Short mmCIF file of C-alpha atoms and ligand atoms in Angstrom, two decimals:
data_model
loop_
_atom_site.label_atom_id
_atom_site.label_comp_id
_atom_site.label_asym_id
_atom_site.label_seq_id
_atom_site.Cartn_x
_atom_site.Cartn_y
_atom_site.Cartn_z
CA MET A 1391 0.03 0.01 0.00
CA GLN A 1392 2.85 2.41 0.86
CA GLN A 1393 4.64 1.57 -2.35
CA GLN A 1394 1.54 2.11 -4.51
CA GLN A 1395 -0.03 5.13 -2.66
CA GLY A 1396 2.95 6.83 -1.04
CA HIS A 1397 3.18 9.33 -3.85
CA ASP A 1398 -0.51 9.82 -4.58
CA HIS A 1399 -1.85 13.41 -4.97
CA SER A 1400 -5.42 12.57 -5.91
CA GLY A 1401 -6.70 12.02 -2.37
CA HIS A 1402 -5.89 8.35 -2.22
CA GLY A 1403 -2.62 8.69 -0.34
CA VAL A 1404 -1.50 6.90 2.78
CA ASP A 1405 -3.27 9.40 4.98
CA HIS A 1406 -6.60 8.43 3.43
CA ILE A 1407 -5.86 4.78 4.13
CA GLN A 1408 -4.90 5.60 7.77
CA ARG A 1409 -8.14 7.46 8.36
CA VAL A 1410 -10.16 4.69 6.80
CA VAL A 1411 -8.36 2.14 9.09
CA ARG A 1412 -9.10 4.24 12.16
CA LEU A 1413 -12.78 4.62 11.22
CA THR A 1414 -12.96 0.85 10.40
CA THR A 1415 -11.57 -0.04 13.79
CA LYS A 1416 -14.10 2.30 15.56
CA LEU A 1417 -17.05 0.93 13.57
CA CYS A 1418 -15.98 -2.67 14.27
CA GLN A 1419 -15.95 -1.97 18.02
CA GLN A 1420 -19.38 -0.35 17.86
CA GLU A 1421 -20.83 -3.01 15.63
CA ASN A 1422 -19.16 -5.90 17.57
CA VAL A 1423 -17.23 -7.27 14.60
CA ALA A 1424 -13.70 -8.86 14.66
CA VAL A 1425 -11.24 -6.35 13.29
CA PHE A 1426 -8.67 -8.55 11.34
CA VAL A 1427 -10.46 -8.86 7.94
CA PRO A 1428 -11.97 -5.31 7.94
CA VAL A 1429 -8.71 -3.66 8.83
CA LEU A 1430 -6.79 -5.68 6.25
CA ALA A 1431 -9.46 -4.84 3.64
CA ALA A 1432 -9.43 -1.14 4.67
CA THR A 1433 -5.62 -1.05 4.33
CA LEU A 1434 -5.70 -2.62 0.86
CA HIS A 1435 -8.93 -1.23 -0.55
CA ASP A 1436 -7.27 1.02 -3.11
CA VAL A 1437 -4.17 -0.94 -4.15
CA ILE A 1438 -5.91 -2.76 -6.99
CA ASP A 1439 -8.03 0.14 -8.11
CA ASP A 1440 -7.53 1.56 -11.66
CA LYS A 1441 -7.66 5.13 -10.34
CA VAL A 1442 -4.51 4.42 -8.22
CA VAL A 1443 -2.53 1.90 -10.21
CA THR A 1444 -1.90 1.70 -13.95
CA ASN A 1445 -1.49 -2.12 -14.17
CA VAL A 1446 -4.37 -3.55 -12.26
CA ALA A 1447 -3.60 -7.25 -13.24
CA GLN A 1448 -0.03 -6.83 -12.01
CA SER A 1449 -1.20 -5.34 -8.65
CA ARG A 1450 -3.70 -8.12 -8.14
CA LEU A 1451 -0.98 -10.72 -8.70
CA ALA A 1452 1.40 -8.92 -6.29
CA LEU A 1453 -1.32 -8.80 -3.64
CA SER A 1454 -2.07 -12.52 -3.89
CA VAL A 1455 1.63 -13.25 -3.63
CA PHE A 1456 1.83 -11.04 -0.60
CA PHE A 1457 -1.19 -12.75 1.04
CA ASN A 1458 0.53 -16.13 0.62
CA GLN A 1459 3.87 -14.85 1.94
CA GLN A 1460 2.12 -13.47 5.04
CA LYS A 1461 0.28 -16.84 5.49
CA ILE A 1462 -3.18 -15.25 5.40
CA THR A 1463 -5.68 -18.07 5.46
CA PRO A 1464 -7.60 -18.80 2.19
CA LYS A 1465 -10.84 -17.97 4.03
CA ASP A 1466 -9.55 -14.56 5.07
CA GLN A 1467 -7.98 -13.88 1.63
CA LYS A 1468 -11.38 -14.68 0.05
CA ALA A 1469 -13.20 -12.36 2.50
CA VAL A 1470 -10.73 -9.48 1.78
CA TRP A 1471 -10.94 -9.88 -2.07
CA GLN A 1472 -14.70 -9.97 -1.87
CA ILE A 1473 -14.60 -6.59 -0.02
CA ILE A 1474 -12.02 -4.80 -2.04
CA ASP A 1475 -13.49 -5.86 -5.41
CA HIS A 1476 -16.93 -4.51 -4.65
CA LEU A 1477 -16.35 -1.51 -2.34
CA SER A 1478 -16.04 1.58 -4.49
CA PHE A 1479 -18.65 4.13 -5.55
CA SER A 1480 -17.68 3.56 -9.20
CA ALA A 1481 -17.94 -0.24 -8.90
CA ASN A 1482 -21.46 0.23 -7.59
CA LEU A 1483 -22.75 2.65 -10.23
CA LYS A 1484 -23.96 -0.01 -12.65
CA GLN A 1485 -24.93 -2.72 -10.25
CA HIS A 1486 -25.42 -2.66 -6.50
CA TYR A 1487 -23.37 -5.29 -4.60
CA VAL A 1488 -24.31 -6.75 -1.27
CA LEU A 1489 -21.29 -6.84 0.96
CA SER A 1490 -20.51 -8.89 4.07
CA LEU A 1491 -20.94 -7.04 7.39
CA ALA A 1492 -17.13 -6.59 7.44
CA GLY A 1493 -17.35 -5.12 3.92
CA GLN A 1494 -20.22 -2.86 4.87
CA ILE A 1495 -18.02 -1.41 7.72
CA VAL A 1496 -15.05 -0.72 5.42
CA GLN A 1497 -17.44 0.77 2.79
CA ASP A 1498 -18.87 3.03 5.49
CA ALA A 1499 -15.42 4.05 6.64
CA ASP A 1500 -14.33 4.91 3.03
CA ARG A 1501 -17.55 6.85 2.48
CA LEU A 1502 -17.22 8.71 5.75
CA ASP A 1503 -13.80 9.94 4.63
CA ALA A 1504 -15.43 11.45 1.51
CA ILE A 1505 -17.91 13.57 3.51
CA GLY A 1506 -17.72 16.25 6.27
CA ALA A 1507 -14.76 18.61 6.66
CA LEU A 1508 -12.40 15.93 5.27
CA GLY A 1509 -14.70 15.31 2.35
CA ILE A 1510 -14.62 19.04 1.57
CA ALA A 1511 -10.88 19.09 1.76
CA ARG A 1512 -10.46 15.98 -0.43
CA ALA A 1513 -12.96 17.27 -3.06
CA PHE A 1514 -10.97 20.52 -3.57
CA TYR A 1515 -7.67 18.70 -3.45
CA TYR A 1516 -8.89 16.32 -6.15
CA GLY A 1517 -10.35 19.14 -8.17
CA GLY A 1518 -7.02 21.00 -8.17
CA HIS A 1519 -5.23 17.83 -9.12
CA LYS A 1520 -7.60 17.44 -12.13
CA GLY A 1521 -7.70 21.06 -13.04
CA GLN A 1522 -11.42 21.50 -12.20
CA PRO A 1523 -12.77 25.02 -11.51
CA LEU A 1524 -14.05 25.73 -7.92
CA TYR A 1525 -17.50 26.73 -8.93
CA ASP A 1526 -19.57 27.82 -11.95
CA PRO A 1527 -23.20 28.71 -11.15
CA ALA A 1528 -24.09 28.30 -14.92
CA ILE A 1529 -23.11 24.59 -14.96
CA LYS A 1530 -25.88 22.52 -13.41
CA PRO A 1531 -25.07 19.23 -11.53
CA ARG A 1532 -25.61 16.05 -13.56
CA SER A 1533 -27.65 13.02 -12.66
CA ASN A 1534 -27.36 9.32 -13.82
CA LEU A 1535 -23.58 9.09 -13.72
CA THR A 1536 -21.80 6.33 -15.35
CA LYS A 1537 -18.19 5.37 -14.47
CA THR A 1538 -16.85 7.18 -17.48
CA THR A 1539 -18.80 10.39 -17.21
CA TYR A 1540 -18.17 10.36 -13.40
CA ARG A 1541 -14.37 10.14 -13.88
CA LYS A 1542 -13.85 12.07 -17.11
CA GLN A 1543 -15.69 15.40 -17.07
CA ALA A 1544 -13.96 18.38 -15.57
CA VAL A 1545 -17.05 19.62 -13.60
CA PRO A 1546 -16.83 22.34 -10.99
CA VAL A 1547 -15.94 20.95 -7.50
CA ILE A 1548 -19.11 22.38 -6.01
CA ASN A 1549 -21.22 20.20 -8.35
CA HIS A 1550 -19.44 17.11 -7.01
CA PHE A 1551 -21.21 17.76 -3.67
CA TYR A 1552 -24.70 17.54 -5.43
CA GLU A 1553 -23.68 14.71 -7.69
CA LYS A 1554 -22.16 12.49 -5.07
CA LEU A 1555 -21.14 13.75 -1.66
CA LEU A 1556 -24.50 14.83 -0.31
CA LEU A 1557 -26.02 11.54 -1.45
CA LEU A 1558 -23.54 9.36 0.38
CA LYS A 1559 -25.29 9.79 3.77
CA ASP A 1560 -28.23 7.63 2.63
CA GLU A 1561 -25.93 4.97 1.28
CA LEU A 1562 -24.36 4.10 4.62
CA ASN A 1563 -24.83 0.55 5.84
CA THR A 1564 -24.31 0.50 9.60
CA VAL A 1565 -26.13 2.32 12.40
CA SER A 1566 -22.87 3.70 13.82
CA GLY A 1567 -21.72 4.81 10.35
CA LYS A 1568 -25.10 6.59 9.74
CA LYS A 1569 -24.76 8.52 12.96
CA MET A 1570 -21.38 9.77 12.04
CA ALA A 1571 -22.56 10.62 8.56
CA ASN A 1572 -25.40 12.87 9.84
CA ARG A 1573 -22.91 15.10 11.57
CA ARG A 1574 -20.66 15.22 8.61
CA GLN A 1575 -23.59 15.96 6.31
CA GLN A 1576 -24.46 19.07 8.28
CA VAL A 1577 -20.85 20.30 8.03
CA MET A 1578 -21.15 20.14 4.25
CA LEU A 1579 -24.56 21.78 4.11
CA ASP A 1580 -23.34 24.68 6.26
CA PHE A 1581 -20.26 25.06 4.12
CA LEU A 1582 -22.22 25.22 0.86
CA VAL A 1583 -24.51 27.93 2.22
CA GLU A 1584 -21.56 29.99 3.38
CA PHE A 1585 -19.51 29.33 0.13
CA LYS A 1586 -22.36 30.63 -2.07
CA GLN A 1587 -22.98 33.70 0.07
CA GLU A 1588 -19.33 34.54 0.07
CA TRP A 1589 -19.17 33.87 -3.73
CA GLN A 1590 -21.91 36.53 -4.30
CA GLY A 1591 -20.21 38.84 -1.77
CA GLN A 1592 -23.23 38.74 0.49
CA VAL A 1593 -21.40 38.10 3.77
P1 ADP B 560 -14.19 5.87 -4.96
O1 ADP B 560 -12.78 5.57 -4.36
O2 ADP B 560 -15.36 5.74 -4.06
O3 ADP B 560 -14.34 5.25 -6.32
P2 ADP B 560 -13.22 8.34 -6.06
O4 ADP B 560 -11.91 7.84 -6.40
O5 ADP B 560 -14.01 8.72 -7.22
O6 ADP B 560 -14.12 7.42 -5.21
O7 ADP B 560 -13.11 9.66 -5.14
C1 ADP B 560 -12.05 9.79 -4.20
C2 ADP B 560 -12.07 11.16 -3.60
O8 ADP B 560 -11.96 12.16 -4.67
C3 ADP B 560 -13.36 11.50 -2.88
O9 ADP B 560 -13.06 12.24 -1.78
C4 ADP B 560 -14.18 12.26 -3.89
O10 ADP B 560 -15.09 13.04 -3.30
C5 ADP B 560 -13.11 12.98 -4.70
N1 ADP B 560 -13.52 13.19 -6.02
C6 ADP B 560 -13.86 12.28 -6.96
N2 ADP B 560 -14.35 12.84 -8.19
C7 ADP B 560 -14.34 14.19 -7.89
C8 ADP B 560 -14.70 15.34 -8.62
N3 ADP B 560 -15.20 15.23 -9.92
N4 ADP B 560 -14.63 16.58 -8.09
C9 ADP B 560 -14.21 16.67 -6.79
N5 ADP B 560 -13.84 15.61 -6.05
C10 ADP B 560 -13.86 14.44 -6.55
NI1 NI B 561 -10.78 4.86 -0.41
#
């Protein structure tokens, strides 16, 4: 993970993984789930993703070699693959996957890191990385995103809140995750109100 994501500047760096691991650990405690598989999946959830690595097949092979070297049991390996293959927002755009409880926790942790104050920070960081404008009131948010349109178009960062970030709260799986999401949602809503008022020079 450190090798693949140590130099990432798109919001999928090691710091993202560390936050997702902390959230995963917290949610496991609250939901009474053993931490080993969820923490392993949280640590590895982006190492085989095409947005982070160029050669996905090579990364998948490296990961299965690593699992065997570390003597991870076949059962745990299977559980981790099942989670990391079906976790992401983009993987679920076309078809909705049902995850194990461990997977639901990691997915909640990953989604929580995309909302709230951190979600705001990551959205603008990502937008800067991709050359997106901050805001353009003339460009309306899109609906019905596919994986290609979601990734490819250089939309204003503010639109990303309406196209994805504000919708994530209702996608959370666990009770504990939902509670945390509600608080983070309010932070984003307050931010958007303030942002638009400042944009117009009203406040
Ligand atoms: P996932 O890992 O769930 O597939 P992404 O890689 O698309 O999600 O998103 C990772 C981070 O980058 C998130 O914090 C997300 O909000 C942000 N991001 C993705 N697309 C955009 C965009 N078009 N504008 C601003 N931020 C974005
Ligand atoms: Ni992630």
